[in-house]
Amino acid sequence: MTIKSKLYEIIFESDTKAGKLFDLILLVVIVLSILLVMLESVPSIENKYHSLLKFLEWGITLIFSLEYCLRIWIVSKPKVYIFSFYGIIDFLSILPSYLGLFFVGTHGFMVIRALRLLRVFRILKLNRYMNEGAIIIKALKQSRIKISVFLFAVLTMVVIIGTLMYLIEGAENGFTSIPRGIYWAIVTLTTVGYGDISPSTALGQLIASFVMIAGYAIIAVPTGIVTAELSKPNKALPSGKVCGNCLSEGHNLDDQYCRFCGAKLL
Amino acid sequence: MTIKSKLYEIIFESDTKAGKLFDLILLVVIVLSILLVMLESVPSIENKYHSLLKFLEWGITLIFSLEYCLRIWIVSKPKVYIFSFYGIIDFLSILPSYLGLFFVGTHGFMVIRALRLLRVFRILKLNRYMNEGAIIIKALKQSRIKISVFLFAVLTMVVIIGTLMYLIEGAENGFTSIPRGIYWAIVTLTTVGYGDISPSTALGQLIASFVMIAGYAIIAVPTGIVTAELSKPNKALPSGKVCGNCLSEGHNLDDQYCRFCGAKLL
Amino acid sequence: MTIKSKLYEIIFESDTKAGKLFDLILLVVIVLSILLVMLESVPSIENKYHSLLKFLEWGITLIFSLEYCLRIWIVSKPKVYIFSFYGIIDFLSILPSYLGLFFVGTHGFMVIRALRLLRVFRILKLNRYMNEGAIIIKALKQSRIKISVFLFAVLTMVVIIGTLMYLIEGAENGFTSIPRGIYWAIVTLTTVGYGDISPSTALGQLIASFVMIAGYAIIAVPTGIVTAELSKPNKALPSGKVCGNCLSEGHNLDDQYCRFCGAKLL
Amino acid sequence: MTIKSKLYEIIFESDTKAGKLFDLILLVVIVLSILLVMLESVPSIENKYHSLLKFLEWGITLIFSLEYCLRIWIVSKPKVYIFSFYGIIDFLSILPSYLGLFFVGTHGFMVIRALRLLRVFRILKLNRYMNEGAIIIKALKQSRIKISVFLFAVLTMVVIIGTLMYLIEGAENGFTSIPRGIYWAIVTLTTVGYGDISPSTALGQLIASFVMIAGYAIIAVPTGIVTAELSKPNKALPSGKVCGNCLSEGHNLDDQYCRFCGAKLL
């Protein structure tokens, strides 16, 4: 086993102990790098610890660069890795630091490192988390058409309500344009309610009341869709034994005998 | 096949390729016309691109007018189309432009074009979206009585709470009238919470706390109603076994005998 | 049949045509009386239409007084009616008008008339609304213990979080006392979010973030409780036929044969 | 039976009448002590009733101290109690009063007494509340992996959205740092919406609209998870048929044969 294949196992796979440890350390470094970008954006901290933060940032950039080069070196088809989803994220997460040497204002893009957090899903792939996550994603996928229809209906509502409020309230009450009215309608219908724009006329408040109560009832729809999907007995996953005698399905994994014909389940 | 019947197929139906294309183009023009109305309402954009926006608006108005005349010309019973739901919307969506030549202030009504978006449902009628949408609508219909009872209870609560707060807080804290108190109660119970009116007295904040916690628990009711409805096994869709004797559908997978004719299910 | 017993049928019962009509008219008058109280509380309307509103108010008060006297006259046991739930509400809804002759400030209490709206449930008792309402109330009743436990947990959380924020943010950021901190915690946890008090320190905002995400997850609990209850097959209602042969239950009302033994269902 | 063992029964257990009474009185005193801490934090009340509040506080502190000493005296292994969860809370709830004699600023910590409220669960342990609470906790436990995956996804979203808004809106619109942007993203996604920070630019409001609609759809996920869990037939509770052969429980009402031993179910 060459060093290269050994490194491959450690860096790209996570079945071995060393591979798991590598992934865990990487995850910690990613989290640290994100915290660092956050701290750098806080003026009071940035002013006080400027040199330390800069030092740490370059440290992490070098670690990420080294890791990126290693990955390119050890994979058999570097191009496939470079243009893969994770390859592009890995590249983009080191780019801003180097660009920052020549340009200003690229610093904020360093937050793209947050996308590296998605790597956590690879690390978790070996255990229950992935299965449970898959159930959620499957439920969302299966309800995507229902949710699209729902979102389309909501968007149409929001356009009509937003324009209505623009006509009723007018610019003097903060509804300066139709897009702003639509923004208000979304803020209200989703029950966020910032209060940066709120109706002042009696008619506007009456319509707002209807919108709010509608929003209250409407929130039931996506919840109902996802819940109904999650509550369905999951047929796709190996859901229990099949009776060898009567071929009935749907037995629990701890069932010993067929519920329908009484034959022993294998 | 005359031109008229050919045009009928293209404009009114959407089974043929040409018909689908027509519907798609129409949809894009509708979306563009709505975006245009929005942009015209933004003062800064309107001032800068006044002539261009006006030009585009008249272009779209002419397209819609042409389409409207075509539809009247090719249907066998024009009156039925003109007074149908879509016929009225089609008419109303071109009216404001022409009225704008004689009156001022009718411009905002052009947003009625947003209602033409509903046409998307006709285009989608051939595919899965319609079925899934139908399931949502069916669930909402079947739960309409429960939701009415719920909304009635909420409205009674809101009237009583709104008045109570008007009595407690009074005009000096923004609760200038009972309708305004009710408006506050709706804003609070639906968890929107603009903050344009909020209780200032200790007693008012105590009652507000109860209202908020009640709103938190109450939101469970419509969600529960819709979810329960959506979770019900859908009898209308062909599911489970089909009876070989009477060809009835909808049997559960674990049913042994036909529920309708008593024949043994295979 | 005496006039008294005839009036009894009309006023107290709602099975006859005249009884239904009486109830409907009463309901309309109640709604009008509530609208009147609301309008009187709006300063601009009150100033303009003072005499008209006063006239209408006394008209409605007289109608309600007459109805109250009639009810006392025609029931066989007046005391039972007077001290019944509806009797007390009927009395309280005419009291403020008369008290207003001698005292000031009693006017707002006239809103107690809103409680008369509950009478709508009596009118609805003959139709489906009552059944569906009963299902909701039953589901809420059966989940009342779960909801109590949940609310108790929420209240404990809210007390602890509110105090914590009082200690962290202090009076200078609007958290002037522990009750005010608790009020903020409720406003935040229920996702109402007025914004009249909001954290200003970094630590306060961090804790607020946790509270909000917790509130986001916690809202799932009451919804889940009520939904689970509403989704349960309702055993109490006549839920289908019982097989006379194998005594199996749970057949649908439209089933003709037993699903388990194939015997004809009666 | 010695006094010590009798006291043990009263103070530590709650099966006897005296034990229940003791627990109930203790609970009332705990609630009173919390109300007292709250009232002391309100400047206007504190100024007016300073002596009375101080007197009551010392009274409750003495009661708690006495109870704490009693508990240590009567248990057979004092160390186990002292370092148990409840032992530590009991100690911490009397500490601030005594510390207040020597230091200032420790007063607020007295709110730790709120944790003593958890004792209510011990009192409730004998009745239905505990069972129902256990069902909720079980459902939350079984969905903890799904909820963790969900929260992780939400946190990643929030970090990316918060940074994006920091870059777009900038310090002049209140997004002074990335953590502040993340705080805004949480406030928005959870539909709390204080309005202390809200987007001012057109692009910012567009993104905010997407975040709000996403938050609206996302709230369906935890609700769906918990509801699906709570809706599952509870295997732990005796439901359905019991096998006459192996006495196993939890068979469905329509099962014909025991799932565990294959005996025909009656």
PDB file of N, CA and C in Angstrom, chain B residues 173-205:
ATOM      1  N   ASN B 173     -51.835  54.919  25.044  1.00  0.00           N
ATOM      2  CA  ASN B 173     -50.846  53.903  24.671  1.00  0.00           C
ATOM      3  C   ASN B 173     -51.063  53.370  23.261  1.00  0.00           C
ATOM      4  N   GLY B 174     -51.845  54.086  22.463  1.00  0.00           N
ATOM      5  CA  GLY B 174     -52.008  53.705  21.060  1.00  0.00           C
ATOM      6  C   GLY B 174     -53.287  52.940  20.774  1.00  0.00           C
ATOM      7  N   PHE B 175     -53.995  52.501  21.815  1.00  0.00           N
ATOM      8  CA  PHE B 175     -55.254  51.794  21.617  1.00  0.00           C
ATOM      9  C   PHE B 175     -56.377  52.837  21.559  1.00  0.00           C
ATOM     10  N   THR B 176     -56.418  53.582  20.441  1.00  0.00           N
ATOM     11  CA  THR B 176     -57.306  54.745  20.352  1.00  0.00           C
ATOM     12  C   THR B 176     -58.773  54.388  20.154  1.00  0.00           C
ATOM     13  N   SER B 177     -59.071  53.173  19.713  1.00  0.00           N
ATOM     14  CA  SER B 177     -60.464  52.769  19.529  1.00  0.00           C
ATOM     15  C   SER B 177     -60.560  51.253  19.625  1.00  0.00           C
ATOM     16  N   ILE B 178     -61.803  50.734  19.723  1.00  0.00           N
ATOM     17  CA  ILE B 178     -61.960  49.279  19.804  1.00  0.00           C
ATOM     18  C   ILE B 178     -61.479  48.601  18.524  1.00  0.00           C
ATOM     19  N   PRO B 179     -61.841  49.087  17.318  1.00  0.00           N
ATOM     20  CA  PRO B 179     -61.311  48.432  16.109  1.00  0.00           C
ATOM     21  C   PRO B 179     -59.792  48.350  16.104  1.00  0.00           C
ATOM     22  N   ARG B 180     -59.145  49.394  16.624  1.00  0.00           N
ATOM     23  CA  ARG B 180     -57.689  49.386  16.695  1.00  0.00           C
ATOM     24  C   ARG B 180     -57.200  48.333  17.689  1.00  0.00           C
ATOM     25  N   GLY B 181     -57.956  48.166  18.787  1.00  0.00           N
ATOM     26  CA  GLY B 181     -57.624  47.119  19.755  1.00  0.00           C
ATOM     27  C   GLY B 181     -57.768  45.739  19.124  1.00  0.00           C
ATOM     28  N   ILE B 182     -58.817  45.584  18.308  1.00  0.00           N
ATOM     29  CA  ILE B 182     -59.030  44.299  17.627  1.00  0.00           C
ATOM     30  C   ILE B 182     -57.911  44.054  16.624  1.00  0.00           C
ATOM     31  N   TYR B 183     -57.526  45.106  15.921  1.00  0.00           N
ATOM     32  CA  TYR B 183     -56.391  45.002  14.989  1.00  0.00           C
ATOM     33  C   TYR B 183     -55.144  44.525  15.731  1.00  0.00           C
ATOM     34  N   TRP B 184     -54.903  45.116  16.906  1.00  0.00           N
ATOM     35  CA  TRP B 184     -53.761  44.684  17.709  1.00  0.00           C
ATOM     36  C   TRP B 184     -53.885  43.212  18.088  1.00  0.00           C
ATOM     37  N   ALA B 185     -55.114  42.819  18.502  1.00  0.00           N
ATOM     38  CA  ALA B 185     -55.328  41.433  18.929  1.00  0.00           C
ATOM     39  C   ALA B 185     -55.043  40.463  17.790  1.00  0.00           C
ATOM     40  N   ILE B 186     -55.452  40.824  16.563  1.00  0.00           N
ATOM     41  CA  ILE B 186     -55.181  39.954  15.417  1.00  0.00           C
ATOM     42  C   ILE B 186     -53.677  39.899  15.146  1.00  0.00           C
ATOM     43  N   VAL B 187     -53.038  41.081  15.166  1.00  0.00           N
ATOM     44  CA  VAL B 187     -51.589  41.128  14.940  1.00  0.00           C
ATOM     45  C   VAL B 187     -50.855  40.240  15.946  1.00  0.00           C
ATOM     46  N   THR B 188     -51.348  40.200  17.184  1.00  0.00           N
ATOM     47  CA  THR B 188     -50.674  39.441  18.232  1.00  0.00           C
ATOM     48  C   THR B 188     -51.006  37.957  18.152  1.00  0.00           C
ATOM     49  N   LEU B 189     -52.293  37.646  18.018  1.00  0.00           N
ATOM     50  CA  LEU B 189     -52.719  36.245  18.037  1.00  0.00           C
ATOM     51  C   LEU B 189     -52.138  35.465  16.866  1.00  0.00           C
ATOM     52  N   THR B 190     -51.992  36.131  15.718  1.00  0.00           N
ATOM     53  CA  THR B 190     -51.423  35.440  14.561  1.00  0.00           C
ATOM     54  C   THR B 190     -49.904  35.435  14.599  1.00  0.00           C
ATOM     55  N   THR B 191     -49.319  35.941  15.683  1.00  0.00           N
ATOM     56  CA  THR B 191     -47.861  35.999  15.891  1.00  0.00           C
ATOM     57  C   THR B 191     -47.153  36.853  14.840  1.00  0.00           C
ATOM     58  N   VAL B 192     -47.889  37.763  14.176  1.00  0.00           N
ATOM     59  CA  VAL B 192     -47.219  38.672  13.244  1.00  0.00           C
ATOM     60  C   VAL B 192     -46.385  39.683  14.036  1.00  0.00           C
ATOM     61  N   GLY B 193     -47.047  40.420  14.944  1.00  0.00           N
ATOM     62  CA  GLY B 193     -46.316  41.296  15.856  1.00  0.00           C
ATOM     63  C   GLY B 193     -45.537  42.418  15.208  1.00  0.00           C
ATOM     64  N   TYR B 194     -46.244  43.355  14.525  1.00  0.00           N
ATOM     65  CA  TYR B 194     -45.535  44.498  13.945  1.00  0.00           C
ATOM     66  C   TYR B 194     -44.803  45.302  14.999  1.00  0.00           C
ATOM     67  N   GLY B 195     -45.488  45.560  16.115  1.00  0.00           N
ATOM     68  CA  GLY B 195     -44.912  46.441  17.114  1.00  0.00           C
ATOM     69  C   GLY B 195     -45.343  47.883  16.916  1.00  0.00           C
ATOM     70  N   ASP B 196     -46.240  48.158  15.926  1.00  0.00           N
ATOM     71  CA  ASP B 196     -46.721  49.545  15.786  1.00  0.00           C
ATOM     72  C   ASP B 196     -47.617  49.927  16.959  1.00  0.00           C
ATOM     73  N   ILE B 197     -48.343  48.941  17.501  1.00  0.00           N
ATOM     74  CA  ILE B 197     -49.054  49.141  18.761  1.00  0.00           C
ATOM     75  C   ILE B 197     -48.597  48.008  19.671  1.00  0.00           C
ATOM     76  N   SER B 198     -48.153  48.318  20.870  1.00  0.00           N
ATOM     77  CA  SER B 198     -47.821  47.247  21.805  1.00  0.00           C
ATOM     78  C   SER B 198     -48.132  47.726  23.209  1.00  0.00           C
ATOM     79  N   PRO B 199     -48.549  46.792  24.077  1.00  0.00           N
ATOM     80  CA  PRO B 199     -49.016  47.196  25.409  1.00  0.00           C
ATOM     81  C   PRO B 199     -47.901  47.835  26.241  1.00  0.00           C
ATOM     82  N   SER B 200     -48.258  48.845  27.025  1.00  0.00           N
ATOM     83  CA  SER B 200     -47.271  49.524  27.857  1.00  0.00           C
ATOM     84  C   SER B 200     -47.515  49.303  29.349  1.00  0.00           C
ATOM     85  N   THR B 201     -48.765  49.095  29.741  1.00  0.00           N
ATOM     86  CA  THR B 201     -49.045  48.906  31.163  1.00  0.00           C
ATOM     87  C   THR B 201     -48.738  47.468  31.564  1.00  0.00           C
ATOM     88  N   ALA B 202     -48.512  47.269  32.856  1.00  0.00           N
ATOM     89  CA  ALA B 202     -48.181  45.937  33.365  1.00  0.00           C
ATOM     90  C   ALA B 202     -49.329  44.966  33.097  1.00  0.00           C
ATOM     91  N   LEU B 203     -50.573  45.408  33.378  1.00  0.00           N
ATOM     92  CA  LEU B 203     -51.727  44.540  33.177  1.00  0.00           C
ATOM     93  C   LEU B 203     -51.886  44.207  31.695  1.00  0.00           C
ATOM     94  N   GLY B 204     -51.690  45.212  30.850  1.00  0.00           N
ATOM     95  CA  GLY B 204     -51.792  44.994  29.408  1.00  0.00           C
ATOM     96  C   GLY B 204     -50.773  43.976  28.917  1.00  0.00           C
ATOM     97  N   GLN B 205     -49.551  44.047  29.466  1.00  0.00           N
ATOM     98  CA  GLN B 205     -48.517  43.101  29.043  1.00  0.00           C
ATOM     99  C   GLN B 205     -48.826  41.698  29.550  1.00  0.00           C
TER     100      GLN B 205
END
